[in-house]
Structures are given as structure tokens and as C-alpha cells.
Amino acid sequence: MSAAPLPLLYQDDALVVVDKPAGIAVHRSNLVGADDDYVIDRLRAQVEGPLYLAHRLDRATSGVLLVARSREIAADLGRQLMERRVHKHYLAVVRGWPEESGSIDHPLSGASLKGPAKEARTHWQRLATTEIAIAMGRYEQQRYALLQVEPETGRYQQIRRHFAHASHHLVGDTTHGRGDHNRLFRIHWSMHRLLLHAWRLGFAHPLTLQPLWIEAPLDASWQRIVAAFGWQAALDAVSVASTPGT
């Protein structure tokens, strides 16, 4: 049976923007197993012409994925990313209640998790919180927060590693997270994915130079958590009109 087509958020003669599902690797690499299902292969089966990945998302992360239709467009988008002119807004659910806003400035090594660490900065805004009357460990109540996260740099698994470093581990992170909290979400909310979503991406269109913002809707798992914790109003209050470059 052939894989389902990918949801497309935007396309024109220069770009294709994909709503990447969680749990699917973007492309073949030494960092993933011998899968036979990749985002780029699915996309090539449904969109004609050459395609070049402009950036990457982890297998476990969902959301906006930018693909160029030519090497020249890919190079232009690469320059925007290198010059930090691309705004990447993620949604994340973390354990605990971080401050209302803040930054993590902590160098990170590469994908091998070895070698020299390079500068890495992540900024966040706390959108909502919840406190759940479930005892676990030393605590009678469990606290979680919904964050909007903007990585300034693009290191390997940067958001996941930064919030683990800050002891606000992402829920559903089986590599850097907390197994007890992951199990709690699986048992009570049937949550079997990492709660990290590439929500909005803002950049200059390579041909028109006009600012373009693309948003990926939340999948059913995310919607279940948002509804359970009463977070929809907080999400609605974060308007695209308030984001930079619009």
C-alpha cells in the first residue's frame, strides 16, 4: 500500500511547504534506521519536478517543512537561514513552569553528540500552564507549560537538548526527556509522540522578496492535549499579526 500524500501548506513555482507528520524521517541519513518511508520520497511521488530540502526537522517533530524547487532557490533560503533572517516558531509542552519568557544560551555539540560545542541560543514565551492532581515521585501535583519557542541557532535537537539542560524536559522526548512524565501522558491522554511542533515559519519569498508566514495546524494528538488543559484561548491570542516581519 502506498503512503498517504502529505498535506501541503503552500506551493508555487519556487517553493513547496509541507506539513510534516510526527514520526517520519525527512530523508535517509546515518541518524535514522533503515526506514522505507521518508518525507522527501512521499513528496516526490505527489509533486512533479526537482525538489531540494531547504531545512530539516527531527523525525519526532511535526510541522512546517520548507522545500525548494531549484538549487538556486534552496541556496537563497540557505543564506536566509545562515543569516538568521528566517523566523521559526515552535510549540512545546514542557514539565514544570518556566518563567514567562526567557532564553537559554548553552553551547551544543553536533549530531554525534561529540566534538566541540558551538554557540546555541533558544528563546521562549510561556503561553499557558496547567497543574494536574496526579501524584508522582515527591510531588502530589504535576505542572506543565505550553511554550512558544524560537531557536536563534539551528543545532542538532537544539530545543529538546536546551530544555533538558534547563530541567524543563519536553513531554514525549524519549531521548532527552523524563520517562515518568512520558508514561503519565501515554496513560492518561494516549499521547505517543513528542510534543514539539514547528508551528510557524516566516521568511522572505526568494522571488518576490515579500514576507511570507506559513502555519501548520496541530494534529489530533496536540488538539487532545490543548482541549484537556484548556489552552485553546492562549493559542488564539498569539496572532500572526504580532509576529516579526508582518
PDB file of C-alpha atoms in Angstrom:
ATOM      1  CA  MET A   1       0.000   0.000   0.000  1.00  0.00           C
ATOM      2  CA  SER A   2       1.393   3.413  -0.953  1.00  0.00           C
ATOM      3  CA  ALA A   3       1.898   6.022   1.764  1.00  0.00           C
ATOM      4  CA  ALA A   4      -0.687   8.756   2.180  1.00  0.00           C
ATOM      5  CA  PRO A   5       0.005  12.059   0.421  1.00  0.00           C
ATOM      6  CA  LEU A   6       1.498  14.769   2.584  1.00  0.00           C
ATOM      7  CA  PRO A   7      -0.564  17.854   3.454  1.00  0.00           C
ATOM      8  CA  LEU A   8       0.765  20.844   1.527  1.00  0.00           C
ATOM      9  CA  LEU A   9       0.565  24.223   3.218  1.00  0.00           C
ATOM     10  CA  TYR A  10       1.790  26.315   0.277  1.00  0.00           C
ATOM     11  CA  GLN A  11       3.220  25.850  -3.195  1.00  0.00           C
ATOM     12  CA  ASP A  12       4.204  27.947  -6.192  1.00  0.00           C
ATOM     13  CA  ASP A  13       6.895  27.839  -8.887  1.00  0.00           C
ATOM     14  CA  ALA A  14       9.639  28.370  -6.299  1.00  0.00           C
ATOM     15  CA  LEU A  15       8.519  26.611  -3.136  1.00  0.00           C
ATOM     16  CA  VAL A  16       6.628  23.716  -1.637  1.00  0.00           C
ATOM     17  CA  VAL A  17       5.812  23.904   2.074  1.00  0.00           C
ATOM     18  CA  VAL A  18       4.861  20.606   3.708  1.00  0.00           C
ATOM     19  CA  ASP A  19       3.004  19.851   6.928  1.00  0.00           C
ATOM     20  CA  LYS A  20       5.358  17.114   8.154  1.00  0.00           C
ATOM     21  CA  PRO A  21       3.751  14.412  10.318  1.00  0.00           C
ATOM     22  CA  ALA A  22       5.473  13.322  13.513  1.00  0.00           C
ATOM     23  CA  GLY A  23       7.345  10.029  13.407  1.00  0.00           C
ATOM     24  CA  ILE A  24       8.591  10.168   9.805  1.00  0.00           C
ATOM     25  CA  ALA A  25      12.203  10.962   8.928  1.00  0.00           C
ATOM     26  CA  VAL A  26      12.718  13.764   6.406  1.00  0.00           C
ATOM     27  CA  HIS A  27      15.306  11.854   4.364  1.00  0.00           C
ATOM     28  CA  ARG A  28      17.755   8.975   4.528  1.00  0.00           C
ATOM     29  CA  SER A  29      20.721   9.532   6.827  1.00  0.00           C
ATOM     30  CA  ASN A  30      23.033   7.753   9.229  1.00  0.00           C
ATOM     31  CA  LEU A  31      20.930   9.125  12.097  1.00  0.00           C
ATOM     32  CA  VAL A  32      17.826   7.091  11.235  1.00  0.00           C
ATOM     33  CA  GLY A  33      17.288   3.368  10.793  1.00  0.00           C
ATOM     34  CA  ALA A  34      16.569   1.513   7.597  1.00  0.00           C
ATOM     35  CA  ASP A  35      13.133   3.045   7.059  1.00  0.00           C
ATOM     36  CA  ASP A  36      11.287   2.739   3.783  1.00  0.00           C
ATOM     37  CA  ASP A  37       9.149   5.825   4.354  1.00  0.00           C
ATOM     38  CA  TYR A  38      10.622   9.314   4.122  1.00  0.00           C
ATOM     39  CA  VAL A  39       9.037  12.721   3.716  1.00  0.00           C
ATOM     40  CA  ILE A  40      11.080  13.604   0.640  1.00  0.00           C
ATOM     41  CA  ASP A  41      10.129  10.338  -1.105  1.00  0.00           C
ATOM     42  CA  ARG A  42       6.437  10.868  -0.400  1.00  0.00           C
ATOM     43  CA  LEU A  43       6.682  14.426  -1.679  1.00  0.00           C
ATOM     44  CA  ARG A  44       8.412  13.386  -4.907  1.00  0.00           C
ATOM     45  CA  ALA A  45       5.564  10.948  -5.543  1.00  0.00           C
ATOM     46  CA  GLN A  46       2.959  13.722  -5.384  1.00  0.00           C
ATOM     47  CA  VAL A  47       4.763  16.843  -6.702  1.00  0.00           C
ATOM     48  CA  GLU A  48       6.383  16.969 -10.125  1.00  0.00           C
ATOM     49  CA  GLY A  49       9.818  18.409 -10.759  1.00  0.00           C
ATOM     50  CA  PRO A  50      13.057  18.660  -8.780  1.00  0.00           C
ATOM     51  CA  LEU A  51      12.844  19.175  -5.010  1.00  0.00           C
ATOM     52  CA  TYR A  52      15.546  20.298  -2.568  1.00  0.00           C
ATOM     53  CA  LEU A  53      15.174  20.376   1.204  1.00  0.00           C
ATOM     54  CA  ALA A  54      15.761  23.900   2.496  1.00  0.00           C
ATOM     55  CA  HIS A  55      15.886  22.889   6.150  1.00  0.00           C
ATOM     56  CA  ARG A  56      15.283  19.846   8.362  1.00  0.00           C
ATOM     57  CA  LEU A  57      13.047  18.678  11.183  1.00  0.00           C
ATOM     58  CA  ASP A  58      13.709  15.794  13.551  1.00  0.00           C
ATOM     59  CA  ARG A  59      11.775  12.595  12.880  1.00  0.00           C
ATOM     60  CA  ALA A  60       9.756  13.107  16.086  1.00  0.00           C
ATOM     61  CA  THR A  61       8.864  16.737  15.324  1.00  0.00           C
ATOM     62  CA  SER A  62       5.845  17.771  13.260  1.00  0.00           C
ATOM     63  CA  GLY A  63       5.055  20.949  11.367  1.00  0.00           C
ATOM     64  CA  VAL A  64       6.279  23.348   8.707  1.00  0.00           C
ATOM     65  CA  LEU A  65       8.962  21.952   6.391  1.00  0.00           C
ATOM     66  CA  LEU A  66      10.355  24.142   3.615  1.00  0.00           C
ATOM     67  CA  VAL A  67      11.296  22.624   0.231  1.00  0.00           C
ATOM     68  CA  ALA A  68      12.753  24.470  -2.770  1.00  0.00           C
ATOM     69  CA  ARG A  69      12.029  23.686  -6.421  1.00  0.00           C
ATOM     70  CA  SER A  70      15.551  24.543  -7.634  1.00  0.00           C
ATOM     71  CA  ARG A  71      19.128  24.664  -6.391  1.00  0.00           C
ATOM     72  CA  GLU A  72      19.111  28.447  -6.700  1.00  0.00           C
ATOM     73  CA  ILE A  73      16.034  28.824  -4.507  1.00  0.00           C
ATOM     74  CA  ALA A  74      17.489  26.354  -1.994  1.00  0.00           C
ATOM     75  CA  ALA A  75      20.702  28.395  -1.887  1.00  0.00           C
ATOM     76  CA  ASP A  76      18.748  31.618  -1.286  1.00  0.00           C
ATOM     77  CA  LEU A  77      16.794  30.061   1.560  1.00  0.00           C
ATOM     78  CA  GLY A  78      20.022  28.625   2.952  1.00  0.00           C
ATOM     79  CA  ARG A  79      21.510  32.110   3.071  1.00  0.00           C
ATOM     80  CA  GLN A  80      18.453  33.428   4.896  1.00  0.00           C
ATOM     81  CA  LEU A  81      18.806  30.645   7.445  1.00  0.00           C
ATOM     82  CA  MET A  82      22.552  31.213   7.881  1.00  0.00           C
ATOM     83  CA  GLU A  83      21.955  34.948   8.327  1.00  0.00           C
ATOM     84  CA  ARG A  84      19.163  34.206  10.826  1.00  0.00           C
ATOM     85  CA  ARG A  85      16.533  36.004   8.781  1.00  0.00           C
ATOM     86  CA  VAL A  86      14.126  33.063   8.986  1.00  0.00           C
ATOM     87  CA  HIS A  87      11.771  33.163  11.977  1.00  0.00           C
ATOM     88  CA  LYS A  88      10.995  29.687  13.330  1.00  0.00           C
ATOM     89  CA  HIS A  89       8.249  29.473  15.951  1.00  0.00           C
ATOM     90  CA  TYR A  90       7.637  26.130  17.645  1.00  0.00           C
ATOM     91  CA  LEU A  91       5.087  24.972  20.184  1.00  0.00           C
ATOM     92  CA  ALA A  92       6.322  22.751  23.002  1.00  0.00           C
ATOM     93  CA  VAL A  93       4.901  21.220  26.175  1.00  0.00           C
ATOM     94  CA  VAL A  94       7.424  21.031  28.996  1.00  0.00           C
ATOM     95  CA  ARG A  95       7.428  19.764  32.552  1.00  0.00           C
ATOM     96  CA  GLY A  96       7.333  22.463  35.208  1.00  0.00           C
ATOM     97  CA  TRP A  97       6.569  26.147  34.852  1.00  0.00           C
ATOM     98  CA  PRO A  98       9.414  28.156  33.313  1.00  0.00           C
ATOM     99  CA  GLU A  99       9.464  31.931  33.673  1.00  0.00           C
ATOM    100  CA  GLU A 100       7.017  33.844  31.458  1.00  0.00           C
ATOM    101  CA  SER A 101       9.811  34.441  28.965  1.00  0.00           C
ATOM    102  CA  GLY A 102      13.496  33.824  28.737  1.00  0.00           C
ATOM    103  CA  SER A 103      16.463  32.481  26.817  1.00  0.00           C
ATOM    104  CA  ILE A 104      18.795  29.520  27.052  1.00  0.00           C
ATOM    105  CA  ASP A 105      22.341  30.277  25.935  1.00  0.00           C
ATOM    106  CA  HIS A 106      24.203  26.977  26.125  1.00  0.00           C
ATOM    107  CA  PRO A 107      26.675  25.638  23.522  1.00  0.00           C
ATOM    108  CA  LEU A 108      25.838  22.305  21.914  1.00  0.00           C
ATOM    109  CA  SER A 109      27.854  19.686  20.064  1.00  0.00           C
ATOM    110  CA  GLY A 110      26.796  18.264  16.706  1.00  0.00           C
ATOM    111  CA  ALA A 111      24.639  15.287  15.748  1.00  0.00           C
ATOM    112  CA  SER A 112      27.219  12.790  17.002  1.00  0.00           C
ATOM    113  CA  LEU A 113      26.937  14.452  20.446  1.00  0.00           C
ATOM    114  CA  LYS A 114      30.730  14.557  20.413  1.00  0.00           C
ATOM    115  CA  GLY A 115      33.303  17.084  19.333  1.00  0.00           C
ATOM    116  CA  PRO A 116      33.452  20.805  20.062  1.00  0.00           C
ATOM    117  CA  ALA A 117      30.305  22.589  21.173  1.00  0.00           C
ATOM    118  CA  LYS A 118      29.082  25.596  19.190  1.00  0.00           C
ATOM    119  CA  GLU A 119      27.013  28.574  20.256  1.00  0.00           C
ATOM    120  CA  ALA A 120      23.322  27.801  20.635  1.00  0.00           C
ATOM    121  CA  ARG A 121      20.524  30.089  21.808  1.00  0.00           C
ATOM    122  CA  THR A 122      16.828  29.397  22.279  1.00  0.00           C
ATOM    123  CA  HIS A 123      14.177  31.929  23.312  1.00  0.00           C
ATOM    124  CA  TRP A 124      10.764  31.139  24.737  1.00  0.00           C
ATOM    125  CA  GLN A 125       7.471  32.726  25.740  1.00  0.00           C
ATOM    126  CA  ARG A 126       5.168  30.909  28.149  1.00  0.00           C
ATOM    127  CA  LEU A 127       1.650  30.800  26.734  1.00  0.00           C
ATOM    128  CA  ALA A 128      -0.244  28.730  29.327  1.00  0.00           C
ATOM    129  CA  THR A 129       0.157  26.406  32.302  1.00  0.00           C
ATOM    130  CA  THR A 130      -1.688  23.568  33.986  1.00  0.00           C
ATOM    131  CA  GLU A 131      -1.450  21.741  37.289  1.00  0.00           C
ATOM    132  CA  ILE A 132      -2.670  18.159  37.434  1.00  0.00           C
ATOM    133  CA  ALA A 133      -3.741  16.366  40.628  1.00  0.00           C
ATOM    134  CA  ILE A 134      -1.740  13.198  39.961  1.00  0.00           C
ATOM    135  CA  ALA A 135       0.884  12.150  42.499  1.00  0.00           C
ATOM    136  CA  MET A 136       4.260  11.120  41.127  1.00  0.00           C
ATOM    137  CA  GLY A 137       7.589  10.919  42.911  1.00  0.00           C
ATOM    138  CA  ARG A 138       7.906  13.622  45.570  1.00  0.00           C
ATOM    139  CA  TYR A 139       5.033  15.710  44.229  1.00  0.00           C
ATOM    140  CA  GLU A 140       1.261  15.449  44.719  1.00  0.00           C
ATOM    141  CA  GLN A 141       0.652  17.730  41.730  1.00  0.00           C
ATOM    142  CA  GLN A 142       2.322  17.765  38.314  1.00  0.00           C
ATOM    143  CA  ARG A 143       2.936  21.041  36.495  1.00  0.00           C
ATOM    144  CA  TYR A 144       3.213  21.528  32.738  1.00  0.00           C
ATOM    145  CA  ALA A 145       3.530  24.554  30.484  1.00  0.00           C
ATOM    146  CA  LEU A 146       2.792  25.390  26.859  1.00  0.00           C
ATOM    147  CA  LEU A 147       5.600  27.404  25.304  1.00  0.00           C
ATOM    148  CA  GLN A 148       6.188  29.246  22.071  1.00  0.00           C
ATOM    149  CA  VAL A 149       9.858  28.636  21.301  1.00  0.00           C
ATOM    150  CA  GLU A 150      12.110  30.432  18.823  1.00  0.00           C
ATOM    151  CA  PRO A 151      15.567  28.915  18.263  1.00  0.00           C
ATOM    152  CA  GLU A 152      18.053  31.594  17.226  1.00  0.00           C
ATOM    153  CA  THR A 153      20.560  28.977  16.074  1.00  0.00           C
ATOM    154  CA  GLY A 154      19.913  25.587  14.482  1.00  0.00           C
ATOM    155  CA  ARG A 155      21.930  22.949  16.309  1.00  0.00           C
ATOM    156  CA  TYR A 156      21.044  19.255  16.338  1.00  0.00           C
ATOM    157  CA  GLN A 157      17.928  18.664  18.506  1.00  0.00           C
ATOM    158  CA  GLN A 158      18.552  22.102  19.965  1.00  0.00           C
ATOM    159  CA  ILE A 159      15.151  22.731  21.556  1.00  0.00           C
ATOM    160  CA  ARG A 160      14.976  19.285  23.124  1.00  0.00           C
ATOM    161  CA  ARG A 161      18.526  19.451  24.481  1.00  0.00           C
ATOM    162  CA  HIS A 162      18.250  23.027  25.725  1.00  0.00           C
ATOM    163  CA  PHE A 163      15.090  22.427  27.734  1.00  0.00           C
ATOM    164  CA  ALA A 164      16.523  19.191  29.142  1.00  0.00           C
ATOM    165  CA  HIS A 165      19.552  21.253  30.207  1.00  0.00           C
ATOM    166  CA  ALA A 166      17.172  23.688  31.927  1.00  0.00           C
ATOM    167  CA  SER A 167      15.319  20.786  33.662  1.00  0.00           C
ATOM    168  CA  HIS A 168      12.114  21.597  31.767  1.00  0.00           C
ATOM    169  CA  HIS A 169      12.151  18.448  29.655  1.00  0.00           C
ATOM    170  CA  LEU A 170       9.833  18.225  26.659  1.00  0.00           C
ATOM    171  CA  VAL A 171       6.936  15.822  27.137  1.00  0.00           C
ATOM    172  CA  GLY A 172       7.242  12.786  24.877  1.00  0.00           C
ATOM    173  CA  ASP A 173      11.001  13.130  24.383  1.00  0.00           C
ATOM    174  CA  THR A 174      12.299   9.565  24.649  1.00  0.00           C
ATOM    175  CA  THR A 175      15.940  10.627  24.179  1.00  0.00           C
ATOM    176  CA  HIS A 176      16.400  13.687  26.396  1.00  0.00           C
ATOM    177  CA  GLY A 177      13.149  13.667  28.373  1.00  0.00           C
ATOM    178  CA  ARG A 178      11.721  12.085  31.506  1.00  0.00           C
ATOM    179  CA  GLY A 179      10.251   8.598  31.189  1.00  0.00           C
ATOM    180  CA  ASP A 180       7.905   9.044  34.167  1.00  0.00           C
ATOM    181  CA  HIS A 181       6.234  12.105  32.644  1.00  0.00           C
ATOM    182  CA  ASN A 182       6.103  10.490  29.214  1.00  0.00           C
ATOM    183  CA  ARG A 183       4.318   7.483  30.738  1.00  0.00           C
ATOM    184  CA  LEU A 184       1.837   9.737  32.526  1.00  0.00           C
ATOM    185  CA  PHE A 185       0.831  11.319  29.215  1.00  0.00           C
ATOM    186  CA  ARG A 186       0.588   7.940  27.496  1.00  0.00           C
ATOM    187  CA  ILE A 187      -1.647   6.517  30.236  1.00  0.00           C
ATOM    188  CA  HIS A 188      -3.971   9.480  30.751  1.00  0.00           C
ATOM    189  CA  TRP A 189      -4.087  11.120  27.312  1.00  0.00           C
ATOM    190  CA  SER A 190      -2.936   8.383  24.902  1.00  0.00           C
ATOM    191  CA  MET A 191      -0.014  10.602  23.941  1.00  0.00           C
ATOM    192  CA  HIS A 192       2.580   8.637  21.984  1.00  0.00           C
ATOM    193  CA  ARG A 193       4.535  11.450  20.352  1.00  0.00           C
ATOM    194  CA  LEU A 194       6.960  14.245  21.162  1.00  0.00           C
ATOM    195  CA  LEU A 195       5.063  17.436  21.961  1.00  0.00           C
ATOM    196  CA  LEU A 196       7.177  19.652  19.727  1.00  0.00           C
ATOM    197  CA  HIS A 197       5.589  21.255  16.664  1.00  0.00           C
ATOM    198  CA  ALA A 198       7.130  23.586  14.065  1.00  0.00           C
ATOM    199  CA  TRP A 199       4.149  25.904  14.168  1.00  0.00           C
ATOM    200  CA  ARG A 200       5.057  28.950  12.099  1.00  0.00           C
ATOM    201  CA  LEU A 201       7.828  29.828   9.679  1.00  0.00           C
ATOM    202  CA  GLY A 202       8.467  33.371   8.440  1.00  0.00           C
ATOM    203  CA  PHE A 203      10.875  34.321   5.645  1.00  0.00           C
ATOM    204  CA  ALA A 204      11.276  36.481   2.564  1.00  0.00           C
ATOM    205  CA  HIS A 205       9.977  34.813  -0.592  1.00  0.00           C
ATOM    206  CA  PRO A 206      13.088  34.240  -2.744  1.00  0.00           C
ATOM    207  CA  LEU A 207      11.463  35.651  -5.900  1.00  0.00           C
ATOM    208  CA  THR A 208       9.080  38.372  -4.707  1.00  0.00           C
ATOM    209  CA  LEU A 209      11.090  39.300  -1.568  1.00  0.00           C
ATOM    210  CA  GLN A 210       7.750  39.742   0.216  1.00  0.00           C
ATOM    211  CA  PRO A 211       7.442  38.423   3.788  1.00  0.00           C
ATOM    212  CA  LEU A 212       5.695  35.060   3.898  1.00  0.00           C
ATOM    213  CA  TRP A 213       4.363  33.337   7.008  1.00  0.00           C
ATOM    214  CA  ILE A 214       3.296  29.693   6.900  1.00  0.00           C
ATOM    215  CA  GLU A 215       1.446  27.980   9.751  1.00  0.00           C
ATOM    216  CA  ALA A 216       0.921  24.237  10.289  1.00  0.00           C
ATOM    217  CA  PRO A 217      -2.226  23.191  12.184  1.00  0.00           C
ATOM    218  CA  LEU A 218      -1.974  20.994  15.245  1.00  0.00           C
ATOM    219  CA  ASP A 219      -2.585  17.281  14.737  1.00  0.00           C
ATOM    220  CA  ALA A 220      -5.180  15.248  16.665  1.00  0.00           C
ATOM    221  CA  SER A 221      -2.769  14.381  19.485  1.00  0.00           C
ATOM    222  CA  TRP A 222      -1.905  18.016  20.067  1.00  0.00           C
ATOM    223  CA  GLN A 223      -5.549  19.047  19.870  1.00  0.00           C
ATOM    224  CA  ARG A 224      -6.412  16.481  22.522  1.00  0.00           C
ATOM    225  CA  ILE A 225      -3.864  17.998  24.932  1.00  0.00           C
ATOM    226  CA  VAL A 226      -4.914  21.576  24.170  1.00  0.00           C
ATOM    227  CA  ALA A 227      -8.552  20.689  24.849  1.00  0.00           C
ATOM    228  CA  ALA A 228      -7.773  18.691  28.013  1.00  0.00           C
ATOM    229  CA  PHE A 229      -5.768  21.543  29.539  1.00  0.00           C
ATOM    230  CA  GLY A 230      -7.958  24.416  28.303  1.00  0.00           C
ATOM    231  CA  TRP A 231      -5.184  26.023  26.279  1.00  0.00           C
ATOM    232  CA  GLN A 232      -7.073  26.998  23.115  1.00  0.00           C
ATOM    233  CA  ALA A 233      -7.684  30.606  24.170  1.00  0.00           C
ATOM    234  CA  ALA A 234      -3.974  31.058  24.860  1.00  0.00           C
ATOM    235  CA  LEU A 235      -3.146  29.803  21.368  1.00  0.00           C
ATOM    236  CA  ASP A 236      -5.791  32.002  19.765  1.00  0.00           C
ATOM    237  CA  ALA A 237      -4.273  35.031  21.478  1.00  0.00           C
ATOM    238  CA  VAL A 238      -0.930  34.519  19.748  1.00  0.00           C
ATOM    239  CA  SER A 239      -1.758  36.236  16.468  1.00  0.00           C
ATOM    240  CA  VAL A 240       0.273  36.009  13.272  1.00  0.00           C
ATOM    241  CA  ALA A 241      -0.169  39.787  13.082  1.00  0.00           C
ATOM    242  CA  SER A 242       2.032  40.131  16.157  1.00  0.00           C
ATOM    243  CA  THR A 243       4.942  38.181  14.673  1.00  0.00           C
ATOM    244  CA  PRO A 244       8.028  39.948  13.225  1.00  0.00           C
ATOM    245  CA  GLY A 245       8.022  40.934   9.605  1.00  0.00           C
ATOM    246  CA  THR A 246       4.234  41.112   9.152  1.00  0.00           C
TER     247      THR A 246
END
